[in-house]
XYZ file of C-alpha atoms in Angstrom:
613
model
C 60.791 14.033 47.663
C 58.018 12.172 45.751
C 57.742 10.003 49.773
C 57.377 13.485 51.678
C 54.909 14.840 49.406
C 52.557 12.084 49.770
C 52.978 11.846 53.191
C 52.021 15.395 53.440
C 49.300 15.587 51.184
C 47.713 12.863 52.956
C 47.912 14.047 56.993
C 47.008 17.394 55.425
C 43.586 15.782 53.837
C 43.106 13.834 57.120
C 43.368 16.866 59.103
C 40.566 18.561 56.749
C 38.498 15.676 57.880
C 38.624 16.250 61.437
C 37.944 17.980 64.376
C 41.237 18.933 64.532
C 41.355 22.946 66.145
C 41.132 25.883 64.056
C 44.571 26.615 64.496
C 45.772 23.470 63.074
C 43.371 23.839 59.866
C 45.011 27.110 59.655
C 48.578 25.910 59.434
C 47.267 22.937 56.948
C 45.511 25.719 54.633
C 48.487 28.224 54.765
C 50.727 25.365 53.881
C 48.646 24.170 50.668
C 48.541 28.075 49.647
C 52.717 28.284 50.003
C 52.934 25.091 47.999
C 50.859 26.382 45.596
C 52.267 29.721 45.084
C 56.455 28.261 45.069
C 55.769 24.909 43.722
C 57.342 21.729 45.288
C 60.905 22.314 44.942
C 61.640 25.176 47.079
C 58.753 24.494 49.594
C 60.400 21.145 50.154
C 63.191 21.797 52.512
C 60.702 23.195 55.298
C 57.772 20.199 55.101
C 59.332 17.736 56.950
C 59.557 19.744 59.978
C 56.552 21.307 59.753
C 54.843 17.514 59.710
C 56.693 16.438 62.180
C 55.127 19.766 64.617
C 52.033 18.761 63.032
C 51.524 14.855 63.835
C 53.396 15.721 67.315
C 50.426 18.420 68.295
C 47.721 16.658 66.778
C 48.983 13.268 68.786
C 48.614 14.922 72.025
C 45.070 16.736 71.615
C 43.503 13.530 69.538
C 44.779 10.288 70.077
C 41.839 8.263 69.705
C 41.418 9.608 66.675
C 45.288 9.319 65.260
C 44.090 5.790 63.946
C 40.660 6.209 62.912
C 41.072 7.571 59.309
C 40.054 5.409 56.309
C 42.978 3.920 54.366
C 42.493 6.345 51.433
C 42.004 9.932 51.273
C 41.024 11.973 48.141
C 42.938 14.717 46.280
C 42.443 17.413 43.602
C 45.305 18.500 41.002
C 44.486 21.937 39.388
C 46.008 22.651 36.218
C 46.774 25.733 36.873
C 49.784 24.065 39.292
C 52.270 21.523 38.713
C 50.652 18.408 38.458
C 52.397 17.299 41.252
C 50.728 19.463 43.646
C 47.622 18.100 45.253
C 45.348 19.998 47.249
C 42.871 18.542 49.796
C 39.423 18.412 49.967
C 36.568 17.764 52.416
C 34.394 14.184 52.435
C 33.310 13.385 48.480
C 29.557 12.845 49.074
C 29.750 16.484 50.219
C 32.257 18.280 48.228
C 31.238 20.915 45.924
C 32.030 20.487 41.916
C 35.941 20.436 40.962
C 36.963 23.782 39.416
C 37.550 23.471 35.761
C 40.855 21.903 34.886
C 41.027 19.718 37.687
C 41.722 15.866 38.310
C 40.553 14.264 41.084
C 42.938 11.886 42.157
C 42.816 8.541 45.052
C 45.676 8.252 46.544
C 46.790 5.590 49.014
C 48.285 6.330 52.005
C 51.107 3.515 51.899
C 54.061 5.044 49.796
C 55.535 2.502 48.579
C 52.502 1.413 46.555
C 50.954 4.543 46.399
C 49.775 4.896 42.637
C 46.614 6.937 40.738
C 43.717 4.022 40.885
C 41.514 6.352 39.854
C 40.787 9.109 37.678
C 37.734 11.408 37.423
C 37.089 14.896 36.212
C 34.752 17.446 36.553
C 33.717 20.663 34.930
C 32.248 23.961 35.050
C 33.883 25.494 31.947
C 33.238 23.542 28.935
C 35.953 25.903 26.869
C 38.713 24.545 29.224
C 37.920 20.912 30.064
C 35.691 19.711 27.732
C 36.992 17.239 25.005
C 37.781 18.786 21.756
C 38.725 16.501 18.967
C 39.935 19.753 16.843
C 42.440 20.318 19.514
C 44.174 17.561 18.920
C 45.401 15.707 15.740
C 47.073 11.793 15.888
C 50.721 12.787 14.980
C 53.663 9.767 13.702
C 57.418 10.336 14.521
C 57.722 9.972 10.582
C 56.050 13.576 10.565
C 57.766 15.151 13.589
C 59.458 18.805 12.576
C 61.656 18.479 14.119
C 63.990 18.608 11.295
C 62.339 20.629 9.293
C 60.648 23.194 11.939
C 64.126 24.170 13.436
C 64.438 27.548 15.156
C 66.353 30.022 13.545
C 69.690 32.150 15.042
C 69.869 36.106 14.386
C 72.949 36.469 13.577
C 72.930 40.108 14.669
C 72.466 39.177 17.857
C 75.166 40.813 20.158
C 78.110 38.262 22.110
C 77.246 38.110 25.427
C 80.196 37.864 27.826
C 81.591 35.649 30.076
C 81.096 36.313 33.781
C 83.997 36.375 36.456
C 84.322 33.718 38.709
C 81.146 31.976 36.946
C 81.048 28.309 37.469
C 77.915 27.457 37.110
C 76.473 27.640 33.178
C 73.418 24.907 33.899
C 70.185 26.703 32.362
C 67.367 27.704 34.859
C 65.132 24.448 35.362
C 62.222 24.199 33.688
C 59.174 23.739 37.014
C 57.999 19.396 36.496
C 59.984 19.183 33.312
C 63.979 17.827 32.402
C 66.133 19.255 29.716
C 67.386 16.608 27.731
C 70.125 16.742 24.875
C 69.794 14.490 21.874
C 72.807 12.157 20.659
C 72.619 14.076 17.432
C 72.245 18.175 19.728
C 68.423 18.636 19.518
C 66.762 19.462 22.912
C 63.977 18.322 24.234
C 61.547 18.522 27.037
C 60.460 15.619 29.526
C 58.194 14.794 32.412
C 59.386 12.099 34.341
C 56.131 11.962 36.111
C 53.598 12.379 33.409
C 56.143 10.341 30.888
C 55.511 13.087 28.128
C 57.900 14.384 25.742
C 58.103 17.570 23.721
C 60.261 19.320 21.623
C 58.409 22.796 22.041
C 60.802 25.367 24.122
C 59.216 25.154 27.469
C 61.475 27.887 28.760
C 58.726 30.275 27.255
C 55.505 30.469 29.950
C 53.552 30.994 27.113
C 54.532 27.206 25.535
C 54.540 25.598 29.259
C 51.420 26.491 30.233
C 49.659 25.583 26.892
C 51.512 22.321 26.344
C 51.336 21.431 30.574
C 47.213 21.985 29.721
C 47.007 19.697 26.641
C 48.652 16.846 28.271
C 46.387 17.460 31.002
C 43.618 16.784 28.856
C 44.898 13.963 26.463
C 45.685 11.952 29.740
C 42.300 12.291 31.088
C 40.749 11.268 28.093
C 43.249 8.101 27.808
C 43.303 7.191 31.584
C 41.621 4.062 31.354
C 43.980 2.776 28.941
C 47.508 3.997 30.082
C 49.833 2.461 32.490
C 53.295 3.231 33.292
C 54.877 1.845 30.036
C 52.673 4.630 28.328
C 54.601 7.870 27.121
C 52.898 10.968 26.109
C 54.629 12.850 22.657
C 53.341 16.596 22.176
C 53.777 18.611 19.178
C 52.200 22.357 19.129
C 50.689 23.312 16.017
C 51.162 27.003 14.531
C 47.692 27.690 17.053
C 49.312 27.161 20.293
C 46.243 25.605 21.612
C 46.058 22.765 19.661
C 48.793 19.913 18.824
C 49.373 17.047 17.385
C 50.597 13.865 19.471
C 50.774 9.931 19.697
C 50.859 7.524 22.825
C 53.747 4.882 22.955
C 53.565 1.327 24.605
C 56.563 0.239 25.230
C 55.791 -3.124 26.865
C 54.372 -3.846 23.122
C 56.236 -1.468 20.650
C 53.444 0.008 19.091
C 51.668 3.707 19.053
C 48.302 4.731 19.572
C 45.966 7.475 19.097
C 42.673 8.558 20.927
C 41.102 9.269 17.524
C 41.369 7.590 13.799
C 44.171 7.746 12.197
C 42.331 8.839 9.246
C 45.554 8.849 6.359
C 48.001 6.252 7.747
C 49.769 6.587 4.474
C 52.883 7.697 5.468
C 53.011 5.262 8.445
C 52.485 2.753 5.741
C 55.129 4.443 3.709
C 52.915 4.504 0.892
C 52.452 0.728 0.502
C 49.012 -0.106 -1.147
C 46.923 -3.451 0.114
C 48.022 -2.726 3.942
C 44.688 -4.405 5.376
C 45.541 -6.872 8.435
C 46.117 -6.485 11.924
C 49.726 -8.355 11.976
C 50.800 -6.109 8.862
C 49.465 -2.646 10.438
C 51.106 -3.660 13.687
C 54.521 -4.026 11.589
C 53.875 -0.552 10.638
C 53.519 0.583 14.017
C 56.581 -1.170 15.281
C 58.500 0.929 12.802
C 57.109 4.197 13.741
C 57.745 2.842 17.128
C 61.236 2.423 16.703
C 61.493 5.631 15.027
C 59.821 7.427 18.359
C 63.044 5.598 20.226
C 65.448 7.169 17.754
C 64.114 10.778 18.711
C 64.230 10.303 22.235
C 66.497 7.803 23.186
C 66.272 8.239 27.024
C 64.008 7.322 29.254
C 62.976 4.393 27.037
C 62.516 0.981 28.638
C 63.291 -2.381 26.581
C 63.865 -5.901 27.230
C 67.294 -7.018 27.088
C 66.791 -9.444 24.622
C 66.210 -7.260 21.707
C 69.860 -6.437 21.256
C 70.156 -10.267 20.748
C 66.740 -10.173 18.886
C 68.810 -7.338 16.320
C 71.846 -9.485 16.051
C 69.715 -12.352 14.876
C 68.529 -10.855 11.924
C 71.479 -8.915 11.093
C 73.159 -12.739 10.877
C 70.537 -13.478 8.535
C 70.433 -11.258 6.514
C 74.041 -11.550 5.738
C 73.668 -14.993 5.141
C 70.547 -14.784 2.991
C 72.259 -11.961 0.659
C 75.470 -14.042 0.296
C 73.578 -17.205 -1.160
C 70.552 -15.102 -2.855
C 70.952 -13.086 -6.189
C 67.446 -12.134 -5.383
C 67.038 -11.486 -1.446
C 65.044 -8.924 -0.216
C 67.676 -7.397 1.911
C 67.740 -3.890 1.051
C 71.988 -3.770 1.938
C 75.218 -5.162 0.536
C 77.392 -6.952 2.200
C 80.275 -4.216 3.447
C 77.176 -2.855 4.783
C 75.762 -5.892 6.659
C 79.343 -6.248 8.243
C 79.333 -2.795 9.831
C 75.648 -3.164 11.193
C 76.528 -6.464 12.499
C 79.728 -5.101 14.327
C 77.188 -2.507 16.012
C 74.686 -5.688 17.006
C 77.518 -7.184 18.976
C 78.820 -4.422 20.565
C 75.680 -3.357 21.594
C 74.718 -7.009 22.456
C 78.182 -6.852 24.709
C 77.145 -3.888 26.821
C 74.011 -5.042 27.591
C 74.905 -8.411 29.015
C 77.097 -6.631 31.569
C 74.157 -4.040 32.484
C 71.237 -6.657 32.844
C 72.412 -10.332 34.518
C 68.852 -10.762 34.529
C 67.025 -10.471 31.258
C 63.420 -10.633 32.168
C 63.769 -6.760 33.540
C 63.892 -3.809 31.547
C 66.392 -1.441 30.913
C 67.355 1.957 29.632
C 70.126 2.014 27.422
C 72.248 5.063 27.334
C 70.840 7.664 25.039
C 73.735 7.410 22.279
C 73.825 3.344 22.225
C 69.707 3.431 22.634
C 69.754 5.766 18.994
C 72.291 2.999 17.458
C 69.753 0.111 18.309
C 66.620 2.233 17.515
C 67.901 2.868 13.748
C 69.047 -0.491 12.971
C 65.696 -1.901 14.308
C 63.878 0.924 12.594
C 65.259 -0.447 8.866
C 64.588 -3.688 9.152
C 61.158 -3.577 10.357
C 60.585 -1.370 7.568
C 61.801 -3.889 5.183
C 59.433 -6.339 6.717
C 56.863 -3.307 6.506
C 57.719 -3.040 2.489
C 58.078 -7.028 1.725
C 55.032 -7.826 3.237
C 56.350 -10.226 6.063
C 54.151 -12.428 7.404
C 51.259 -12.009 5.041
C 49.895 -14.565 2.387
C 51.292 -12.925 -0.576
C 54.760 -11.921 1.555
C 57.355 -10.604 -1.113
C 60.181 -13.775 -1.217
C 62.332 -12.289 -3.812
C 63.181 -8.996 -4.653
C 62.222 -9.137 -8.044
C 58.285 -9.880 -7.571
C 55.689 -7.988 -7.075
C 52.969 -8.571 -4.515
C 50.244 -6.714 -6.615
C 48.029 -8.800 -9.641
C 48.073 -5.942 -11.863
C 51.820 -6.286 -11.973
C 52.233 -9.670 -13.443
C 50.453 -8.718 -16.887
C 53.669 -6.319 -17.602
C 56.229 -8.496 -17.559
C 56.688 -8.263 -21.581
C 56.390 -4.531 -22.374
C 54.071 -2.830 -24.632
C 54.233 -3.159 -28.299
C 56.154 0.123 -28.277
C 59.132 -1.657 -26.504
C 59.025 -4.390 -28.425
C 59.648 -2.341 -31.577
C 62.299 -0.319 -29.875
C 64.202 -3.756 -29.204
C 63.862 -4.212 -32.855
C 65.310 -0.703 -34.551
C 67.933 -0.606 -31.109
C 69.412 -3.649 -31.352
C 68.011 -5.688 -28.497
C 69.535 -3.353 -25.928
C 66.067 -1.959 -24.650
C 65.005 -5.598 -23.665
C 67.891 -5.989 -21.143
C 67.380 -2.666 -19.853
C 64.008 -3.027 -19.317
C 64.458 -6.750 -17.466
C 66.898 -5.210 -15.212
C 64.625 -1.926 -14.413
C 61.704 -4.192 -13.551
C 63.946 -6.350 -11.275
C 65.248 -3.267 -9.521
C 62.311 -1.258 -9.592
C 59.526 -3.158 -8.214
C 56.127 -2.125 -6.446
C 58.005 1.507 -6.247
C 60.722 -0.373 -4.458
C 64.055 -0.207 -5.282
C 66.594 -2.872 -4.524
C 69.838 -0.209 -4.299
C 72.608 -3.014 -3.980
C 71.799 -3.878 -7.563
C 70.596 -0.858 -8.587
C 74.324 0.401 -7.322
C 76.006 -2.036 -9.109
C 74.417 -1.944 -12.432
C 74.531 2.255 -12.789
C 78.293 1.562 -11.875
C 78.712 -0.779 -15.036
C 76.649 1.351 -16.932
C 79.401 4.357 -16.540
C 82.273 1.513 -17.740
C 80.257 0.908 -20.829
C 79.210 4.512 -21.728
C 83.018 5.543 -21.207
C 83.519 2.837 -23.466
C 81.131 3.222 -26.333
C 82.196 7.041 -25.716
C 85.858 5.653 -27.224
C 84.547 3.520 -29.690
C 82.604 6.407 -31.394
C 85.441 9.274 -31.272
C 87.238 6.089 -33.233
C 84.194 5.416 -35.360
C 84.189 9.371 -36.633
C 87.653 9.097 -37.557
C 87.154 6.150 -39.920
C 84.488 7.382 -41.314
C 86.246 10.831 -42.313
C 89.306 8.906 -43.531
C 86.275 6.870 -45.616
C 84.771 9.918 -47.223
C 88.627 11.058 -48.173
C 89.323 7.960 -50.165
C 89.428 8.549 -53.809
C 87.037 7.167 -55.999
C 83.994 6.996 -53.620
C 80.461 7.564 -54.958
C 77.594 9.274 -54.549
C 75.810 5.451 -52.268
C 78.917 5.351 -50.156
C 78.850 8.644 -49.269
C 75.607 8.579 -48.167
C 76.178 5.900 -46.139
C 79.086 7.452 -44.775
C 77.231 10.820 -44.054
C 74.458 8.161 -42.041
C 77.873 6.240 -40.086
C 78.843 9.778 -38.841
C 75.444 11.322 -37.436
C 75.313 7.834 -35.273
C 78.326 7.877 -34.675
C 78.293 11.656 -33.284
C 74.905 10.749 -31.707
C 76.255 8.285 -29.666
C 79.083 10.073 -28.384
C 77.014 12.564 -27.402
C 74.641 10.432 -25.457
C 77.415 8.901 -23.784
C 78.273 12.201 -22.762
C 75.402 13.444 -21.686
C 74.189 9.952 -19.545
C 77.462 9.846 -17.499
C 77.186 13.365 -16.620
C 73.736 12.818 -15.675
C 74.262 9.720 -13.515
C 76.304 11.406 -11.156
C 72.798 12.813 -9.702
C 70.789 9.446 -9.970
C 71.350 9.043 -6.552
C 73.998 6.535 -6.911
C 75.775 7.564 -3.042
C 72.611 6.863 -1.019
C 69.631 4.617 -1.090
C 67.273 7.451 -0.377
C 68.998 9.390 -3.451
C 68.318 6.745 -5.598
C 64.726 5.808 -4.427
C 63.940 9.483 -4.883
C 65.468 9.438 -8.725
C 63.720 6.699 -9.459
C 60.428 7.911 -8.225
C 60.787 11.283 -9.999
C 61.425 8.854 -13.132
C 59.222 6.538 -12.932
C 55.329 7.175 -12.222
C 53.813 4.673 -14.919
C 54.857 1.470 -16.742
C 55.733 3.640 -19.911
C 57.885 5.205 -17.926
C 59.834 2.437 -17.005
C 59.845 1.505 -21.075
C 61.389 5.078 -22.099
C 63.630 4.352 -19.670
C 65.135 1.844 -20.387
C 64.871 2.994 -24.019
C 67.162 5.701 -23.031
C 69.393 3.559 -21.648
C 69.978 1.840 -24.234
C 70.566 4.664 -27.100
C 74.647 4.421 -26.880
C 75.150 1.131 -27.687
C 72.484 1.287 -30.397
C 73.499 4.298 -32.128
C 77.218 3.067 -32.252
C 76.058 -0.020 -33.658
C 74.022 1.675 -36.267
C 77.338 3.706 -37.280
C 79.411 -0.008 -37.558
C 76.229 -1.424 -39.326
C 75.878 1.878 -42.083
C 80.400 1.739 -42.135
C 80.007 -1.945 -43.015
C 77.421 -1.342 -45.431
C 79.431 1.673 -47.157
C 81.954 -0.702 -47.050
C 80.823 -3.016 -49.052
C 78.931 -1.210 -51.708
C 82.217 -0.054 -51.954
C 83.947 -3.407 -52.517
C 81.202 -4.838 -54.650
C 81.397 -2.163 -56.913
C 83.892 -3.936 -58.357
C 83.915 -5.683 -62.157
C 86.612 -8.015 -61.463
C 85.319 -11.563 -60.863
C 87.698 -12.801 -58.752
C 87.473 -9.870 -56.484
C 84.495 -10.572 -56.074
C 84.215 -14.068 -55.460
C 87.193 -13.979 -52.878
C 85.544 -10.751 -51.000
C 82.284 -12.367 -51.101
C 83.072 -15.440 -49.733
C 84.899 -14.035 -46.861
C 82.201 -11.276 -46.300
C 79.880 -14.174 -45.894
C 82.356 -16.448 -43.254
C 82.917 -12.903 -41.181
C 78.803 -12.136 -41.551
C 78.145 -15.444 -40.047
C 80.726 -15.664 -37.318
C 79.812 -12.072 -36.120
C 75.980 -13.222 -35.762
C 77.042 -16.092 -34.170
C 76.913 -14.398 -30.909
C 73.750 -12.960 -31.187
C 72.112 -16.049 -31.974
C 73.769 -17.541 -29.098
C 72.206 -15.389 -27.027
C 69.233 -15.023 -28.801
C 69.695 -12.122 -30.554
C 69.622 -10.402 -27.441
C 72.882 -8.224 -28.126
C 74.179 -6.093 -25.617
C 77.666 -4.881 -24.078
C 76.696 -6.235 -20.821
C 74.913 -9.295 -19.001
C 71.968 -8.780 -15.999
C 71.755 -11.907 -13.986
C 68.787 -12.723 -12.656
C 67.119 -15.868 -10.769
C 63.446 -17.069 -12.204
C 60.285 -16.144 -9.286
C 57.812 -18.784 -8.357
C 54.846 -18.747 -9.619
C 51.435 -17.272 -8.595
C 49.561 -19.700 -7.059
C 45.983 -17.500 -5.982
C 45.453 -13.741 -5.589
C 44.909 -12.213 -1.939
């Protein structure tokens, strides 16, 4: 079709240019007006013949003249048609201004390398043609509603019925624009010969016309720097003549905009110190990816970036089996299933492409697998800094100077650690391994909230048992007025840490402990300063220190008690033993430097910081 059309438009120019009789003008006119009033599909079954009659009559009456034409001819597209509809006009020099919302077009009269080499526009309307930077706003696939914008169903809508003997249930076609169904149901709108996407319903005339006129105008204003790996996105806003919208480059992976991306924030997903080209273009490659996820057809890639995927799946597998502290933001059974995907998808495209220096369009449900998977890890690059001076190596540093002066706590945490036992410290080291530059490393984070549970169902036993000594204590006869005290003090901690333990597993079933993205988002509700992180782990750590508290005031009850006593020997035989059990039972505490806690957090010592950047 695309052939005839050019073949057409261009005998139909050169017979505009011509002395050709007035008859055969006629024809050529009435012909332009019919293709501009049915558009190209249904006027295309009768323009072969007619072009035949044409270059037949116009042979016989003007053959000197059959060869004399130039090799190029020019063209106007109106707006107001499908851009695929030319119409002729006379000699340049001498051709009157274009009507607004027009592109004039040179179009060569070969058709197998007929292309647009050039691109003008003219004007008479500055409300319709003219640029206007408030029209349009630089858009990122991160920001695309179409998840959150969906249209609703009225659910009072009546069923409509089947027809009889109905076997065709294809919707009508939209005029210069596919229907195409997302892996995941979403529809969408392309144009295979503009390469623009949209997800705005195009079935309405209103939304055609309005989104067919913006991408008129955005590829005028870009068409010195587009090519054919260049694809259009278009996204009304709530004022149907304006939208926002980004260019992708395939041949490159990247996105760009006609106008400054003024708050790239979310592209940089909120990473601070994002200043050089290389790290910016990591950015992009993400968003990039992210485009590919959303519409998976019609987008060409090399071959080689399924085995490109399959590469760094393999390391990263490797790198978190030998590493406590690698970077890679998945565990292992995790790593496994992604790298299954890699060769599978590395598999199907060695039988599609023997050659791997063309590109090719995956299918759109295998082009969404590859998309996502290439979309996380360039995001971890995005996050870690890859490829920077001051590039994030282990998952425990932070890239920032203003970082490295925390490592200790505040004098606030330090006396916590005191009155609590040393449990705050640990917490505390593991939050600021896990929770770094507003980065959380889930596989441990997973992990430790897991044994966190096991120890707070734990203490939760030890301090139901720890109430019922202590109101066997206070039952003993003969206990005064100090030991009950002390009692009274054993109980309340006792209670309090019960109660804690309670309360924190309950509470950890919505930390987010089932998805990264869960977690991220508790910790970021959490967390917003570095006392934050301190109360934290404070909280944390209040089971284990309140049921130590209730053993330490037992104890003590237990031996004012004992050393109440006026027998001598008592007292020497209690006392010496009190002493041998006092001593073995600090033993491990000063083992591990009085750092007592029911559980251990492993960690491997950073390098050091060698200049800031």
């Amino acid at each position: 079709m695309v052939l005839y059309l050019r073949a057409i438009l261009t005998w139909l120019g050169f017979l505009f240019n011509t002395t050709a009789p007035h008859i055969i003008r006629s024809i050529a006119r009435q012909c332009i007006l019919r293709i501009r009033k049915l558009g190209i599909r249904p006027a295309q079954s009768g323009l072969q013949t007619l072009l035949s009659r044409l270059l037949a009559y116009y042979q016989r009456i003007s053959p000197k003249n059959s060869h004399a034409e130039q090799e190029t001819t020019y063209f106007t597209a109106a707006s107001t048609i499908h851009p695929g509809v030319l119409a002729p006009v006379n000699d340049l020099s001498q051709s009157s201004p274009i009507q607004a919302n027009q592109l004039q077009v040179q179009v060569s009269q070969h058709p197998a390398q007929g292309s647009i080499t050039s691109i003008d526009s003219r004007s008479q309307s500055a409300s319709t043609t003219e640029w206007d930077p408030k029209r349009f706003k630089p858009l990122a696939p991160q920001l695309c509603q179409r998840y959150t914008g969906r249209v609703l169903v009225r659910s009072d809508i009546e069923t409509k019925p089947i027809p009889a003997k109905k076997k065709d249930f294809s919707e009508t076609p939209v005029d210069g624009w596919e229907g195409v169904v997302h892996p995941e149901g979403a529809l969408y709108f392309y144009d295979a010969t503009r390469h623009v996407f949209t997800d705005a319903n195009l079935r309405s005339r209103r939304l055609l016309k309005a989104i067919n006129h913006l991408a008129y105008q955005l590829r005028l204003k870009a068409s010195d720097i587009i090519d054919d790996s260049t694809h259009l996105v278009l996204e009304l806003q709530a004022k149907e003549d304006a939208c926002n919208y980004y260019f992708v480059q395939h041949d490159k992976r990247l996105l760009f905009w006609l106008q400054d991306f003024d708050e790239p924030i979310c592209i940089y997903e909120h990473v601070k110190g994002v200043k050089s080209d290389t790290h910016i273009k990591i950015a992009l490659e993400a968003q990039y990816w992210m485009h590919c996820e959303l519409y998976p057809s019609n987008a060409p890639i090399q071959p080689q970036i399924a085995t490109e995927l399959k590469h760094v799946l393999l390391h990263a597998h490797s790198d978190f089996l030998t590493s406590d502290t690698s970077v890679v933001p998945y565990d292992l059974s995790t790593l496994h299933s992604m790298l299954d995907l890699s060769n599978n998808l590395v598999e199907y495209v060695g039988l599609l492409t023997p050659s791997s220096d063309e590109c090719v369009e995956l299918p759109a449900h295998l082009m969404c697998v590859l998309a996502r998977l290439m979309r996380l890890f360039a995001r971890s690059k995005l996050l870690n800094f890859y490829g920077q001076a001051g590039a994030r190596l282990n998952a425990n540093q932070s890239v920032y100077e203003v970082e490295e002066s925390r490592q200790k706590g505040t004098f606030r945490l330090r006396l916590a650690n005191v009155f609590l036992w040393g449990a705050p410290a640990a917490q505390y080291k593991f939050l600021r391994n896990t929770w770094v530059d507003n980065i959380l490393n889930y596989p441990k984070w997973y992990r430790h909230i897991n044994r966190l549970n096991g120890d707070w169902s734990n203490v939760a036993i030890f301090s139901t048992v720890m109430l019922a000594v202590d109101v066997s204590f206070l039952c003993a006869p003969g206990v005064i007025s100090a030991v009950a005290v002390v009692i009274y003090l054993s109980t309340m901690c006792s209670v309090s840490s019960l109660v804690v333990s309670i309360l924190l597993a309950v509470e950890s079933r919505g930390w987010g402990t089932d998805s990264a993205e869960g977690a991220a988002s508790f910790m970021a509700r959490m967390i917003h300063t570095q006392s934050d992180v301190e109360a934290l782990a404070i909280m944390y750590s209040l089971p284990y220190a309140y049921l130590i508290w209730g053993m330490f005031c037992f104890v003590t009850a237990l031996g004012i008690y004992v050393f109440h006593s006026t027998n001598t020997a008592t007292l020497v035989v209690v006392g010496l033993c009190w002493v041998a059990a006092t001593a073995l039972t600090l033993w491990p505490a000063w083992w591990g430097k009085f750092v007592m806690t029911p559980w251990s957090v492993p960690s491997r010592k950073g390098g050091h910081v060698k200049e800031t950047v």
